[in-house]
mmCIF file of C-alpha atoms in Angstrom:
data_model
loop_
_atom_site.group_PDB
_atom_site.id
_atom_site.type_symbol
_atom_site.label_atom_id
_atom_site.label_comp_id
_atom_site.label_asym_id
_atom_site.label_seq_id
_atom_site.Cartn_x
_atom_site.Cartn_y
_atom_site.Cartn_z
ATOM 1 C CA MET A 1 9.371 6.028 28.065
ATOM 2 C CA LEU A 2 10.845 6.229 24.623
ATOM 3 C CA PRO A 3 12.361 9.442 23.252
ATOM 4 C CA ARG A 4 10.561 11.344 20.506
ATOM 5 C CA ARG A 5 11.923 10.829 17.051
ATOM 6 C CA ASN A 6 9.618 12.719 14.752
ATOM 7 C CA ASP A 7 12.540 14.240 12.886
ATOM 8 C CA ALA A 8 13.035 12.218 9.681
ATOM 9 C CA GLY A 9 16.752 13.014 9.721
ATOM 10 C CA SER A 10 17.189 11.385 13.119
ATOM 11 C CA VAL A 11 15.447 8.218 11.926
ATOM 12 C CA PHE A 12 17.697 7.739 8.925
ATOM 13 C CA ARG A 13 20.820 8.623 10.882
ATOM 14 C CA TYR A 14 20.512 5.468 13.025
ATOM 15 C CA ILE A 15 19.859 3.012 10.204
ATOM 16 C CA ASP A 16 22.435 0.290 9.749
ATOM 17 C CA TRP A 17 23.187 1.097 6.094
ATOM 18 C CA PRO A 18 25.512 -1.880 5.393
ATOM 19 C CA THR A 19 22.710 -4.227 6.472
ATOM 20 C CA VAL A 20 20.205 -2.364 4.282
ATOM 21 C CA PHE A 21 22.610 -2.624 1.343
ATOM 22 C CA ILE A 22 23.056 -6.384 1.870
ATOM 23 C CA TYR A 23 19.272 -6.754 2.146
ATOM 24 C CA LEU A 24 18.740 -4.906 -1.150
ATOM 25 C CA ILE A 25 21.319 -7.114 -2.879
ATOM 26 C CA MET A 26 19.499 -10.201 -1.615
ATOM 27 C CA VAL A 27 16.126 -8.823 -2.745
ATOM 28 C CA PHE A 28 17.523 -8.116 -6.208
ATOM 29 C CA ALA A 29 19.067 -11.609 -6.349
ATOM 30 C CA GLY A 30 15.676 -13.063 -5.437
ATOM 31 C CA MET A 31 13.999 -11.098 -8.205
ATOM 32 C CA VAL A 32 16.583 -12.304 -10.730
ATOM 33 C CA SER A 33 16.040 -15.875 -9.496
ATOM 34 C CA ILE A 34 12.288 -15.560 -10.002
ATOM 35 C CA TYR A 35 12.897 -14.166 -13.474
ATOM 36 C CA ALA A 36 15.263 -17.031 -14.322
ATOM 37 C CA ALA A 37 12.903 -19.683 -12.950
ATOM 38 C CA SER A 38 9.937 -18.387 -14.944
ATOM 39 C CA TYR A 39 11.734 -17.248 -18.093
ATOM 40 C CA ASP A 40 9.508 -17.011 -21.145
ATOM 41 C CA PHE A 41 11.284 -16.929 -24.513
ATOM 42 C CA ASP A 42 8.374 -15.185 -26.231
ATOM 43 C CA ASN A 43 8.014 -12.423 -23.670
ATOM 44 C CA ALA A 44 11.450 -11.846 -22.126
ATOM 45 C CA SER A 45 10.975 -8.726 -20.029
ATOM 46 C CA MET A 46 12.071 -8.703 -16.411
ATOM 47 C CA PHE A 47 9.933 -5.670 -15.587
ATOM 48 C CA SER A 48 6.689 -6.722 -17.292
ATOM 49 C CA TYR A 49 3.806 -7.022 -14.842
ATOM 50 C CA ASP A 50 2.613 -10.063 -16.769
ATOM 51 C CA GLU A 51 5.691 -11.958 -15.543
ATOM 52 C CA PHE A 52 6.312 -13.206 -12.004
ATOM 53 C CA SER A 53 9.412 -11.016 -11.748
ATOM 54 C CA GLY A 54 7.379 -7.903 -12.597
ATOM 55 C CA LYS A 55 4.828 -8.773 -9.923
ATOM 56 C CA GLN A 56 7.691 -9.316 -7.496
ATOM 57 C CA LEU A 57 9.094 -5.894 -8.406
ATOM 58 C CA ARG A 58 5.748 -4.320 -7.540
ATOM 59 C CA TRP A 59 5.779 -5.981 -4.093
ATOM 60 C CA ILE A 60 9.417 -4.972 -3.567
ATOM 61 C CA GLY A 61 8.537 -1.336 -4.241
ATOM 62 C CA LEU A 62 5.501 -1.510 -1.977
ATOM 63 C CA SER A 63 7.542 -3.060 0.837
ATOM 64 C CA LEU A 64 10.248 -0.381 0.564
ATOM 65 C CA VAL A 65 7.640 2.391 0.795
ATOM 66 C CA LEU A 66 5.950 0.628 3.710
ATOM 67 C CA GLY A 67 9.332 0.231 5.447
ATOM 68 C CA VAL A 68 10.025 3.962 5.230
ATOM 69 C CA VAL A 69 6.526 4.753 6.529
ATOM 70 C CA LEU A 70 7.031 2.365 9.466
ATOM 71 C CA LEU A 71 10.338 4.041 10.289
ATOM 72 C CA LEU A 72 8.694 7.467 10.341
ATOM 73 C CA ILE A 73 5.978 6.421 12.812
ATOM 74 C CA ASP A 74 6.762 7.488 16.364
ATOM 75 C CA ALA A 75 8.018 4.568 18.486
ATOM 76 C CA ARG A 76 5.461 5.285 21.192
ATOM 77 C CA MET A 77 2.738 4.384 18.706
ATOM 78 C CA TYR A 78 4.071 0.828 18.561
ATOM 79 C CA GLU A 79 4.280 0.725 22.340
ATOM 80 C CA THR A 80 0.684 1.920 22.711
ATOM 81 C CA TYR A 81 -0.967 -0.325 20.147
ATOM 82 C CA SER A 82 1.064 -3.534 20.484
ATOM 83 C CA PHE A 83 -1.496 -5.468 22.543
ATOM 84 C CA PRO A 84 -4.613 -4.252 20.629
ATOM 85 C CA VAL A 85 -2.935 -5.221 17.342
ATOM 86 C CA TYR A 86 -2.108 -8.640 18.777
ATOM 87 C CA VAL A 87 -5.705 -9.204 19.939
ATOM 88 C CA ALA A 88 -7.066 -8.114 16.549
ATOM 89 C CA VAL A 89 -4.743 -10.495 14.705
ATOM 90 C CA VAL A 90 -5.645 -13.395 17.021
ATOM 91 C CA VAL A 91 -9.335 -12.721 16.299
ATOM 92 C CA LEU A 92 -8.540 -12.614 12.573
ATOM 93 C CA LEU A 93 -6.738 -15.950 12.884
ATOM 94 C CA ALA A 94 -9.745 -17.428 14.686
ATOM 95 C CA VAL A 95 -12.197 -16.410 11.947
ATOM 96 C CA THR A 96 -9.892 -17.266 9.023
ATOM 97 C CA PRO A 97 -11.114 -20.878 8.591
ATOM 98 C CA PHE A 98 -14.661 -19.561 8.241
ATOM 99 C CA LEU A 99 -13.852 -16.708 5.833
ATOM 100 C CA ALA A 100 -11.177 -18.358 3.719
ATOM 101 C CA ARG A 101 -11.791 -20.282 0.560
ATOM 102 C CA ASP A 102 -9.944 -23.389 -0.537
ATOM 103 C CA ILE A 103 -6.659 -22.497 -2.233
ATOM 104 C CA LYS A 104 -4.631 -25.590 -3.099
ATOM 105 C CA GLY A 105 -6.131 -27.546 -0.201
ATOM 106 C CA SER A 106 -5.532 -24.863 2.418
ATOM 107 C CA TYR A 107 -8.134 -22.684 4.091
ATOM 108 C CA SER A 108 -5.610 -20.127 5.335
ATOM 109 C CA TRP A 109 -5.924 -17.419 2.675
ATOM 110 C CA ILE A 110 -8.520 -14.640 2.789
ATOM 111 C CA SER A 111 -9.419 -13.264 -0.642
ATOM 112 C CA LEU A 112 -9.729 -9.504 -0.949
ATOM 113 C CA GLY A 113 -10.657 -8.836 -4.543
ATOM 114 C CA PRO A 114 -7.708 -9.494 -6.863
ATOM 115 C CA MET A 115 -5.296 -10.358 -4.048
ATOM 116 C CA SER A 116 -5.201 -12.782 -1.161
ATOM 117 C CA LEU A 117 -3.590 -12.454 2.217
ATOM 118 C CA GLN A 118 -2.525 -14.957 4.807
ATOM 119 C CA PRO A 119 -3.276 -13.718 8.342
ATOM 120 C CA ALA A 120 -0.553 -15.936 9.806
ATOM 121 C CA GLU A 121 2.037 -13.605 8.288
ATOM 122 C CA PHE A 122 0.553 -10.659 10.185
ATOM 123 C CA ALA A 123 0.465 -12.793 13.330
ATOM 124 C CA LYS A 124 4.266 -13.077 13.229
ATOM 125 C CA PHE A 125 4.608 -9.297 13.305
ATOM 126 C CA ALA A 126 1.912 -8.853 15.964
ATOM 127 C CA THR A 127 3.433 -11.545 18.189
ATOM 128 C CA ALA A 128 6.894 -9.992 17.960
ATOM 129 C CA LEU A 129 5.443 -6.571 18.776
ATOM 130 C CA ALA A 130 3.436 -7.861 21.764
ATOM 131 C CA LEU A 131 6.374 -9.848 23.147
ATOM 132 C CA ALA A 132 8.666 -6.835 22.823
ATOM 133 C CA LYS A 133 6.144 -4.786 24.790
ATOM 134 C CA LEU A 134 5.832 -7.528 27.411
ATOM 135 C CA PHE A 135 9.579 -8.009 27.779
ATOM 136 C CA SER A 136 10.170 -4.270 28.145
ATOM 137 C CA SER A 137 7.591 -3.865 30.898
ATOM 138 C CA TYR A 138 8.616 -3.281 34.490
ATOM 139 C CA HIS A 139 6.784 -6.367 35.745
ATOM 140 C CA PHE A 140 8.709 -8.644 33.419
ATOM 141 C CA GLU A 141 12.029 -7.126 34.536
ATOM 142 C CA ARG A 142 10.992 -7.702 38.146
ATOM 143 C CA PHE A 143 10.123 -11.322 37.287
ATOM 144 C CA CYS A 144 13.567 -11.814 35.730
ATOM 145 C CA GLN A 145 15.245 -10.382 38.841
ATOM 146 C CA LEU A 146 13.382 -12.866 41.007
ATOM 147 C CA CYS A 147 14.436 -15.742 38.742
ATOM 148 C CA GLN A 148 18.149 -14.930 38.548
ATOM 149 C CA GLY A 149 19.181 -17.129 41.471
ATOM 150 C CA SER A 150 16.816 -19.981 40.675
ATOM 151 C CA HIS A 151 18.809 -22.223 38.354
ATOM 152 C CA ASN A 152 16.949 -25.231 39.739
ATOM 153 C CA TYR A 153 13.658 -23.963 38.316
ATOM 154 C CA PHE A 154 14.963 -22.632 35.010
ATOM 155 C CA PRO A 155 17.603 -25.033 33.616
ATOM 156 C CA ALA A 156 18.080 -22.843 30.528
ATOM 157 C CA ASP A 157 19.846 -20.359 32.821
ATOM 158 C CA TYR A 158 22.758 -22.802 33.015
ATOM 159 C CA PHE A 159 23.414 -22.342 29.314
ATOM 160 C CA TYR A 160 22.785 -18.629 29.101
ATOM 161 C CA SER A 161 23.973 -16.542 31.991
ATOM 162 C CA PRO A 162 24.937 -12.957 31.197
ATOM 163 C CA ALA A 163 28.399 -11.895 32.310
ATOM 164 C CA LYS A 164 28.394 -10.033 35.608
#
């Protein structure tokens, strides 16, 4: 069982701030790269929403807000809904070829009004969440204990054996 962490102060206390700082530098460098790649001499504004860099800035802001919201959600919520989210995303992936329209020869984008989304991107998150739940379960730990002495069946154990 995971400890409660509803206190916002406790969430931000355990953040790896140097990594966040490096991430923000890389995001800013990416925005500058997009601005440089799509530079328009007539309309040279990095923050204009008519430019690609302005649209990127909007998504950067949205992702930062979403990241803070995800940090504030209790960890048990992820543990509870990991498998239902995974099943829902697999169903969404199965119906995508029937709902999607042709965008540059690919039927992998679902149009929702002015924006499009690619369900495969959500599948990455859902798969990671479901595998984390599976790997943390008691049954999986018991399976790993049974497999520890069986190098003949799992050759990858020869290359990765934790120090005892």
